[in-house]
PDB file of C-alpha atoms in Angstrom:
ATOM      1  CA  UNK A  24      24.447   5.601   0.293  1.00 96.00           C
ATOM      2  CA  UNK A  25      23.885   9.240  -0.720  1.00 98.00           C
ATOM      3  CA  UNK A  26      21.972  10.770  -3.750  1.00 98.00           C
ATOM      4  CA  UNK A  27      24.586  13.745  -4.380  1.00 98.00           C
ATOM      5  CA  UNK A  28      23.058  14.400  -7.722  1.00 98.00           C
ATOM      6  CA  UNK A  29      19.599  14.755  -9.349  1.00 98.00           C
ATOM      7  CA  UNK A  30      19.074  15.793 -12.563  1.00 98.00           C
ATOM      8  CA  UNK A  31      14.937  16.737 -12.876  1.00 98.00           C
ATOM      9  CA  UNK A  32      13.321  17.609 -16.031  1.00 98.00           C
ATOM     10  CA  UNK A  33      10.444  20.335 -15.516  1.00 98.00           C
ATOM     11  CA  UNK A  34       8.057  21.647 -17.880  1.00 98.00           C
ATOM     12  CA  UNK A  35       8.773  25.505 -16.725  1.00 98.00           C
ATOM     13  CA  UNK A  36      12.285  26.212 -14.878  1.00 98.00           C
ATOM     14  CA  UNK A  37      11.718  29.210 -13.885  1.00 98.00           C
ATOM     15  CA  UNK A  38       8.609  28.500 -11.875  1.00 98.00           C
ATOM     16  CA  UNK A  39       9.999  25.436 -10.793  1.00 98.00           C
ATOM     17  CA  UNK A  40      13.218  26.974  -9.501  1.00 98.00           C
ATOM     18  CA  UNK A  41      10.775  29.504  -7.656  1.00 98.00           C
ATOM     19  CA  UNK A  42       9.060  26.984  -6.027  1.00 98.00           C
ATOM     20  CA  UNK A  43      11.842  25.448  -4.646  1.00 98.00           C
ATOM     21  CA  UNK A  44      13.224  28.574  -3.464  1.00 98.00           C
ATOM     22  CA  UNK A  45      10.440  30.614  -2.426  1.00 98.00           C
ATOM     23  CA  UNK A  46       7.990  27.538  -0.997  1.00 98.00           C
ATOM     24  CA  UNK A  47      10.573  25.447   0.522  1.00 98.00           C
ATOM     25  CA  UNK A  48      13.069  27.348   1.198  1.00 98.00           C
ATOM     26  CA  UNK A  49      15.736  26.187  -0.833  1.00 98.00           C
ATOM     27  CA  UNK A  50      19.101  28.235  -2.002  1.00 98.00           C
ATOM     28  CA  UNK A  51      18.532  28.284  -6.073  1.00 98.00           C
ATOM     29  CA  UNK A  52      21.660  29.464  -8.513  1.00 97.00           C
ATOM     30  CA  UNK A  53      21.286  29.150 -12.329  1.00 94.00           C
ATOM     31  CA  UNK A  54      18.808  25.951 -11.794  1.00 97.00           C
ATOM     32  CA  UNK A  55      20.230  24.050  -9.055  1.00 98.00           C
ATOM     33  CA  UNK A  56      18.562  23.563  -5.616  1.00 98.00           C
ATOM     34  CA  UNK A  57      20.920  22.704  -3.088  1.00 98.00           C
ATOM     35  CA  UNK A  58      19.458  20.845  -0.264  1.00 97.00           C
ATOM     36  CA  UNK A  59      21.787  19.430   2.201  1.00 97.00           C
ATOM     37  CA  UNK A  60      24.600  16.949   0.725  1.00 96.00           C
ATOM     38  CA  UNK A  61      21.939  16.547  -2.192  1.00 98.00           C
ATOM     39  CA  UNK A  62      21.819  18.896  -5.330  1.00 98.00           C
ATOM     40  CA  UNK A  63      18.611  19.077  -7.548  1.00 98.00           C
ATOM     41  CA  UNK A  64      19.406  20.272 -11.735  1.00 98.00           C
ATOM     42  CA  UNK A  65      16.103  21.916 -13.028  1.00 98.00           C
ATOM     43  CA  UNK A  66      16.243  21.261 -16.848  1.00 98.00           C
ATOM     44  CA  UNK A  67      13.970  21.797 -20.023  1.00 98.00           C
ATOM     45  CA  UNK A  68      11.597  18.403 -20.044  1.00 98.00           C
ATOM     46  CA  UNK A  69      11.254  19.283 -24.288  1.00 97.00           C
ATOM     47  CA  UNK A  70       9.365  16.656 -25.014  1.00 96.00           C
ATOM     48  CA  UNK A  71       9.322  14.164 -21.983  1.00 97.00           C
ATOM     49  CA  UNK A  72       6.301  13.683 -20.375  1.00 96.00           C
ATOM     50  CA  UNK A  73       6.452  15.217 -16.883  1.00 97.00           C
ATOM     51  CA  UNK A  74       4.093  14.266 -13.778  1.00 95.00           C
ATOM     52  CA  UNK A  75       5.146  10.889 -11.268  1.00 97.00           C
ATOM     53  CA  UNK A  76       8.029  11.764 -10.195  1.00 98.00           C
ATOM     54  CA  UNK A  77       8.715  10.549  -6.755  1.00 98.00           C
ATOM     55  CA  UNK A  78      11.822  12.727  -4.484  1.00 98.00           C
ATOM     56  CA  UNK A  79      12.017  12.300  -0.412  1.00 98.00           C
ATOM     57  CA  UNK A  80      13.469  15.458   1.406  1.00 98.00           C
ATOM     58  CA  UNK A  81      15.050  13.966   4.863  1.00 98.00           C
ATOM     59  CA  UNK A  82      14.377  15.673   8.089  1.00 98.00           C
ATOM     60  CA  UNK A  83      15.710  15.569  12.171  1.00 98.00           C
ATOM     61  CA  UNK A  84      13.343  13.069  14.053  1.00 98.00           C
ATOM     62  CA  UNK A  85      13.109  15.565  16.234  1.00 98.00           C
ATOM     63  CA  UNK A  86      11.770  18.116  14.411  1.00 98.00           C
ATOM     64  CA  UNK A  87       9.229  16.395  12.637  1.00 98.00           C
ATOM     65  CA  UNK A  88       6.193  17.970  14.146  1.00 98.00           C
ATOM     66  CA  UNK A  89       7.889  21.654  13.953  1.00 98.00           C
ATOM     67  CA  UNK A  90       8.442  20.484   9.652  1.00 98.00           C
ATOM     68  CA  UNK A  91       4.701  19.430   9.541  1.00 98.00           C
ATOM     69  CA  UNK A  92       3.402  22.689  10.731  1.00 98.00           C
ATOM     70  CA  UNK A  93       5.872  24.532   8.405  1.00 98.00           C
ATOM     71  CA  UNK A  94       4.856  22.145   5.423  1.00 98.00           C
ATOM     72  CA  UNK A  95       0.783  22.699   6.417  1.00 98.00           C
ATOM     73  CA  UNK A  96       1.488  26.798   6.152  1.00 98.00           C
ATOM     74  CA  UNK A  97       2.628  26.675   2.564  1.00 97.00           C
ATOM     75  CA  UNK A  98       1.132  23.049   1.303  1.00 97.00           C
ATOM     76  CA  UNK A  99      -1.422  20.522   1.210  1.00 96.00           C
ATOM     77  CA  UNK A 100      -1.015  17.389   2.459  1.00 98.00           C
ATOM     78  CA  UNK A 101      -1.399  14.135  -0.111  1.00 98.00           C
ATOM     79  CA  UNK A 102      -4.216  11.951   1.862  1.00 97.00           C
ATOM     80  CA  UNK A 103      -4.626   8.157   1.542  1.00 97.00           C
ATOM     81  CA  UNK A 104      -8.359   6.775   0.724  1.00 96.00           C
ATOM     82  CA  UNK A 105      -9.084   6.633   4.125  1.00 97.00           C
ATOM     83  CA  UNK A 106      -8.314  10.420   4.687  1.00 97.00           C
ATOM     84  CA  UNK A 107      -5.120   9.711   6.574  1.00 97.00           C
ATOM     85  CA  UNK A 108      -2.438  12.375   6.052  1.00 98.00           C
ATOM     86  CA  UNK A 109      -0.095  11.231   8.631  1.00 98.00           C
ATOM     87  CA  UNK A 110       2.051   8.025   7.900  1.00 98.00           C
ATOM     88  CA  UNK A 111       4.006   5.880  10.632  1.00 97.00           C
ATOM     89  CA  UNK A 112       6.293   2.948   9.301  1.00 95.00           C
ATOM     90  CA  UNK A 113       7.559   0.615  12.062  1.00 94.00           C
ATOM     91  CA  UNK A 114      10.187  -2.615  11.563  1.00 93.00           C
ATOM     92  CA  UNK A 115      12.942  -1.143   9.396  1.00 93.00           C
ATOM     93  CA  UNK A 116      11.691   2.046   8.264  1.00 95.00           C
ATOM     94  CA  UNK A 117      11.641   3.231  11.978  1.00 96.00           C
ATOM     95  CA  UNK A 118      10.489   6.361  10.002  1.00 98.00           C
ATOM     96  CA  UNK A 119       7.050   8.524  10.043  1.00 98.00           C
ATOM     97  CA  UNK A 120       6.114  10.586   6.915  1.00 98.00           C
ATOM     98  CA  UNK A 121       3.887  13.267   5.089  1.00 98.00           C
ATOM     99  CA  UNK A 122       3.629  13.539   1.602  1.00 98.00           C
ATOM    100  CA  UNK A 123       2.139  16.802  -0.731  1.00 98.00           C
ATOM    101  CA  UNK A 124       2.421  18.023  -4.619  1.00 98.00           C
ATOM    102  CA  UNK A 125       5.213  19.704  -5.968  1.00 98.00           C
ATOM    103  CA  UNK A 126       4.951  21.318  -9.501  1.00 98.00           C
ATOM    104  CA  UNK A 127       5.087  18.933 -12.381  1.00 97.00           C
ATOM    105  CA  UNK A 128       3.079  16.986 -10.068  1.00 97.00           C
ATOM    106  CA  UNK A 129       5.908  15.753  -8.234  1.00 98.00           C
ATOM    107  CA  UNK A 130       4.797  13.078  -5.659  1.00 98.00           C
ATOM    108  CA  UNK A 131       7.211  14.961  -2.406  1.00 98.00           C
ATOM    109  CA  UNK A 132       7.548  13.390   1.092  1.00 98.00           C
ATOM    110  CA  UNK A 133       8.863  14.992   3.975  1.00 98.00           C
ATOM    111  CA  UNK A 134      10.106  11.847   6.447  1.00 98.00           C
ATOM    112  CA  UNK A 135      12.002  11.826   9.745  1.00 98.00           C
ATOM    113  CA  UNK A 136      14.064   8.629  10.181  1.00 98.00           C
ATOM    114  CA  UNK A 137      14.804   8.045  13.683  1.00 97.00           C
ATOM    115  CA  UNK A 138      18.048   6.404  13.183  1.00 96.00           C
ATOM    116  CA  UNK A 139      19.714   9.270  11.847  1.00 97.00           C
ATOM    117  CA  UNK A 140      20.908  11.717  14.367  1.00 97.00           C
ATOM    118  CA  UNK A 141      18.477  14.578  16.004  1.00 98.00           C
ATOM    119  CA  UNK A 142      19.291  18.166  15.249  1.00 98.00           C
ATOM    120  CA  UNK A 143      19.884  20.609  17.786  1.00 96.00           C
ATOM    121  CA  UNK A 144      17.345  23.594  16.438  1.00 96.00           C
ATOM    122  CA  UNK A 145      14.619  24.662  18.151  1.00 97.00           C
ATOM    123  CA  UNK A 146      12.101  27.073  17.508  1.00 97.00           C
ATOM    124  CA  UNK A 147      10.028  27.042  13.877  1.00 98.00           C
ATOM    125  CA  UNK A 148      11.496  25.043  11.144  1.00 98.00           C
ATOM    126  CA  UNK A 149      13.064  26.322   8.026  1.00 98.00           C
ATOM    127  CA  UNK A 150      13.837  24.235   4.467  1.00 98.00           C
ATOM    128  CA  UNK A 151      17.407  24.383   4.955  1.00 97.00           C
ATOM    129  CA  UNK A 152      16.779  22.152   7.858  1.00 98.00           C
ATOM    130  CA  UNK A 153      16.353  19.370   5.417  1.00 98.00           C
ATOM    131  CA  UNK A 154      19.408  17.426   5.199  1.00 98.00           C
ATOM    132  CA  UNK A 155      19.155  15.997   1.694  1.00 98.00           C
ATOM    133  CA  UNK A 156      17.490  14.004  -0.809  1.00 98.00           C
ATOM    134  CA  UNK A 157      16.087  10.444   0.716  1.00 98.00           C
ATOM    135  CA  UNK A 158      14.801   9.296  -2.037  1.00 98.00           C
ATOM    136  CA  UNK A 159      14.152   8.872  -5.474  1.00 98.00           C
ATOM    137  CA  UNK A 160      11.288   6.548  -7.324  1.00 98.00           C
ATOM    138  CA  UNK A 161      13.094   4.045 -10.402  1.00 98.00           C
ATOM    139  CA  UNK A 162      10.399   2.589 -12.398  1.00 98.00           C
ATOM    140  CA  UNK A 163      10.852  -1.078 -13.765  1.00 98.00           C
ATOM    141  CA  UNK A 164       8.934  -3.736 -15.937  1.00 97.00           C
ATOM    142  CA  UNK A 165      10.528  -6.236 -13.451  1.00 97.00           C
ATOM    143  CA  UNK A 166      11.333  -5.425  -9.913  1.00 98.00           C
ATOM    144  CA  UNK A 167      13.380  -8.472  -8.896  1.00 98.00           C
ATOM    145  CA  UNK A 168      15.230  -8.318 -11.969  1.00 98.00           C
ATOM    146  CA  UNK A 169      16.331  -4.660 -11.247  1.00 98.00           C
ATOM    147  CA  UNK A 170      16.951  -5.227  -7.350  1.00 98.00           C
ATOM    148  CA  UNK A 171      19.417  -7.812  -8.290  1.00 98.00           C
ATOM    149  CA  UNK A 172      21.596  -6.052 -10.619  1.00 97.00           C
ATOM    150  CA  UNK A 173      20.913  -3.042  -8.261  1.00 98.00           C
ATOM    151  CA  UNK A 174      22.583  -5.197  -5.433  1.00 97.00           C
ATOM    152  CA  UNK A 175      25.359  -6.256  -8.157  1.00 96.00           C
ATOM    153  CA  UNK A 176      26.262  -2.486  -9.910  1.00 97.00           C
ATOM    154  CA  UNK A 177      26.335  -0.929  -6.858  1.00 97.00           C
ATOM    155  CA  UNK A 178      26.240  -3.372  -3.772  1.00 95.00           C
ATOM    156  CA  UNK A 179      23.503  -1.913  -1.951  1.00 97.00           C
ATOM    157  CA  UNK A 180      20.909  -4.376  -0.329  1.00 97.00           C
ATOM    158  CA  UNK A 181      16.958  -3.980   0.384  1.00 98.00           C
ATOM    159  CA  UNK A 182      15.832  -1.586   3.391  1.00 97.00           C
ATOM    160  CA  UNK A 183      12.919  -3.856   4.583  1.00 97.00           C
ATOM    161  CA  UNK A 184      11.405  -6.915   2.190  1.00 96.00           C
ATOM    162  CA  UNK A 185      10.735  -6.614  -1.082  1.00 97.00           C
ATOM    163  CA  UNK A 186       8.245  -7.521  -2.841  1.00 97.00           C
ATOM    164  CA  UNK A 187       7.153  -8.231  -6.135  1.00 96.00           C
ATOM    165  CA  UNK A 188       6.177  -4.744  -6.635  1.00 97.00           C
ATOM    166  CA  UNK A 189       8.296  -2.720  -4.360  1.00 97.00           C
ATOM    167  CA  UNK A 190      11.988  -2.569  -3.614  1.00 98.00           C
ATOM    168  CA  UNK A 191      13.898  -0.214  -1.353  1.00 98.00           C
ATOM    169  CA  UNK A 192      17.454  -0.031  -2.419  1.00 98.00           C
ATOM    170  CA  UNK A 193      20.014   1.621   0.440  1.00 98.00           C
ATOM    171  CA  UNK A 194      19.727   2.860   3.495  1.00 97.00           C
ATOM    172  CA  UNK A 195      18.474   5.444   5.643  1.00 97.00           C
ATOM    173  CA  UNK A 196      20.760   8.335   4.063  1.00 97.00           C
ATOM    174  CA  UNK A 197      19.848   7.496   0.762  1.00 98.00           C
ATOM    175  CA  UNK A 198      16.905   5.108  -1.162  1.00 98.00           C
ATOM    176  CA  UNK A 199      16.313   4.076  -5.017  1.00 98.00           C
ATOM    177  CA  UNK A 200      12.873   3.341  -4.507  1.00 98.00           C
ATOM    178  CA  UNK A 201      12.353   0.788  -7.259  1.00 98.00           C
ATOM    179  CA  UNK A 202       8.842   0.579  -8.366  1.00 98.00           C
ATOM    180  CA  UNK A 203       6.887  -1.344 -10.588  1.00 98.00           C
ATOM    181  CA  UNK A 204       5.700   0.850 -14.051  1.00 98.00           C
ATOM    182  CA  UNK A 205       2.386  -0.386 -13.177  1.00 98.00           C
ATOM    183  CA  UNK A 206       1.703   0.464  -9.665  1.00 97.00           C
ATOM    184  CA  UNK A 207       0.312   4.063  -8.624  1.00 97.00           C
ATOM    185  CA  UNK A 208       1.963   5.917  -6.080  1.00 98.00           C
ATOM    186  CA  UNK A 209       1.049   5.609  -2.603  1.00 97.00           C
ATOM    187  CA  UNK A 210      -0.729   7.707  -0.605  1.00 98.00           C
ATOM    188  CA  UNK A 211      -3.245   9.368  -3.526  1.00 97.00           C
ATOM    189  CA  UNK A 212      -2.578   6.356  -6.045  1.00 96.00           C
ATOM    190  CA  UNK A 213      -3.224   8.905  -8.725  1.00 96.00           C
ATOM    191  CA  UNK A 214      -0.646   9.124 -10.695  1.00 97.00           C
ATOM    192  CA  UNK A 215       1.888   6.239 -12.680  1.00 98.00           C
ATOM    193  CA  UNK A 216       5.639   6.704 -11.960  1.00 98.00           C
ATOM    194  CA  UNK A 217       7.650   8.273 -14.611  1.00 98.00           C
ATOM    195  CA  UNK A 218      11.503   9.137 -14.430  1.00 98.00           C
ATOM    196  CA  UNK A 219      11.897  10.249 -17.706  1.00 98.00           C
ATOM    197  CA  UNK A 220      15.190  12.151 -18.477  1.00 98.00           C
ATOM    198  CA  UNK A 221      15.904  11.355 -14.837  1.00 98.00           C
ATOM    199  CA  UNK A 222      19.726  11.089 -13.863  1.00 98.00           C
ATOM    200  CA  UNK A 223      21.073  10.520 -10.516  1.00 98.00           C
ATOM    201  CA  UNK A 224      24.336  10.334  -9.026  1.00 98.00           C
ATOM    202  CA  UNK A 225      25.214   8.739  -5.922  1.00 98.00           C
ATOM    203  CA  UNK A 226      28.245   8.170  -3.525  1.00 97.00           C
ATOM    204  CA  UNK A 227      28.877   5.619  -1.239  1.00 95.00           C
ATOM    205  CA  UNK A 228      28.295   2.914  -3.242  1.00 95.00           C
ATOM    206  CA  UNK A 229      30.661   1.110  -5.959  1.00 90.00           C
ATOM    207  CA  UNK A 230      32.350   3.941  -7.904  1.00 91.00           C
ATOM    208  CA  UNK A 231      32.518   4.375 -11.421  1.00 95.00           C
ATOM    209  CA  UNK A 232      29.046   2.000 -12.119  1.00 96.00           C
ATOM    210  CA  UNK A 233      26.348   2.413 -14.523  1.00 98.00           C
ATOM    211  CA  UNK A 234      22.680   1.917 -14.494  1.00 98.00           C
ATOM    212  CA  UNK A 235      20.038   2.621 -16.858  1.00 97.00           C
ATOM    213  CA  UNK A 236      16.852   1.730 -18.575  1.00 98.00           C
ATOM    214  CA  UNK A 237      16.183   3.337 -21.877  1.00 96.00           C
ATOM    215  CA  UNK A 238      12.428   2.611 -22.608  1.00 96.00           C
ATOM    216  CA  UNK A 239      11.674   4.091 -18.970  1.00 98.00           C
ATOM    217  CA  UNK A 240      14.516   6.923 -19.590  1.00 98.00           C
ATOM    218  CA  UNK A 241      16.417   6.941 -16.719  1.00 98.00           C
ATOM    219  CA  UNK A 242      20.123   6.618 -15.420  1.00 98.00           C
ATOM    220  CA  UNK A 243      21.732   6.428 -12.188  1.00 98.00           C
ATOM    221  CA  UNK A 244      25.461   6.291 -11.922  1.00 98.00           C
ATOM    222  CA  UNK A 245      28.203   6.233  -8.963  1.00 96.00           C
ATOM    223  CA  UNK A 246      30.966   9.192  -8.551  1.00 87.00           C
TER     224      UNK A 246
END
């Protein structure tokens, strides 16, 4: 599965688009980020509250550690209560992680899964090295509820277990990581997710299908 699409309300578009493009490294034209397969739409937020969004930026296994010290020379790390700013995830994630603050407060991850195939650069890392959008955080009054029709609109099963809070929809290319409303986001726990005005698009899956919630304000459709 593959998030192609992301439309991203933002307070200020302009700073946002800079951000984007002058922090990470991103090619910007009239609002869009391109990264990878994966396309990011800056829009007006208006009135939408903004803050808790979750995105996940793939990158090479193998060039994890050179992305870590290029992250650590233009951000700061998110840290866990125990101070740890490094995250390994065995079984089915086979994936290690680091997470730091976009603007908006977006909740942004940098994670290499090992799966997917190793990249043949060398030397320091750039932001075009990221391959595309991993992942995107879908609040929910009722995870189960939402997994299953999940699994039934667009036929895509759980990464690794859910549970009653938690539920990673897709694969390594591509994850709706549905949350419950009520649980803060890992590693800081400091802020609620939101996906207001959120839209995403994805291919791979079932075309043509539909998904939305409208008190949580957010769609996500097939090609």
């Amino acid at each position: 599965m593959r998030i192609e699409q992301l439309t991203l309300p933002t307070a200020d578009v302009a700073a946002t688009a800079a951000y984007f493009a002058d922090v990470l490294q991103l090619p910007v034209h009239d609002a869009t980020v391109t990264l990878g397969w994966s396309q990011i739409h800056l829009v007006p937020a208006g009135n939408l509250p903004v803050g808790g969004v979750h995105l996940a930026f793939n990158v090479p296994h193998n060039r994890f550690a050179a992305a870590t010290a290029w992250l650590d020379a233009r951000a700061t790390r998110q840290r866990n209560a125990e101070g740890q700013e490094h995250f390994t995830f065995e079984g089915r994630w086979d994936s290690e992680s680091i997470y730091f603050t976009g603007p908006d407060e977006l909740i942004l991850e940098l994670i290499a899964r090992r799966r997917l195939p190793a990249s043949e650069r060398t030397g320091a890392f750039h932001g075009s090295e990221m391959t595309c959008i991993s992942e995107v955080g879908v609040p929910t009054n009722a995870v189960a509820a939402l997994q299953t029709r999940i699994e039934t609109t667009f036929a895509l099963a759980p990464l690794s277990t859910p549970t009653p809070y938690f539920a990673p929809m897709g694969d390594d290319e591509g994850l709706l990581i549905v949350v419950d409303a009520t649980r803060r986001w890992f590693p800081e726990q400091r802020w609620l997710p939101n996906a207001q005005g959120l839209q995403v698009r994805l291919s791979g899956v079932h075309a043509g299908a539909v998904l939305e919630d409208a008190a949580l304000g957010w769609r996500v459709q097939s090609g």
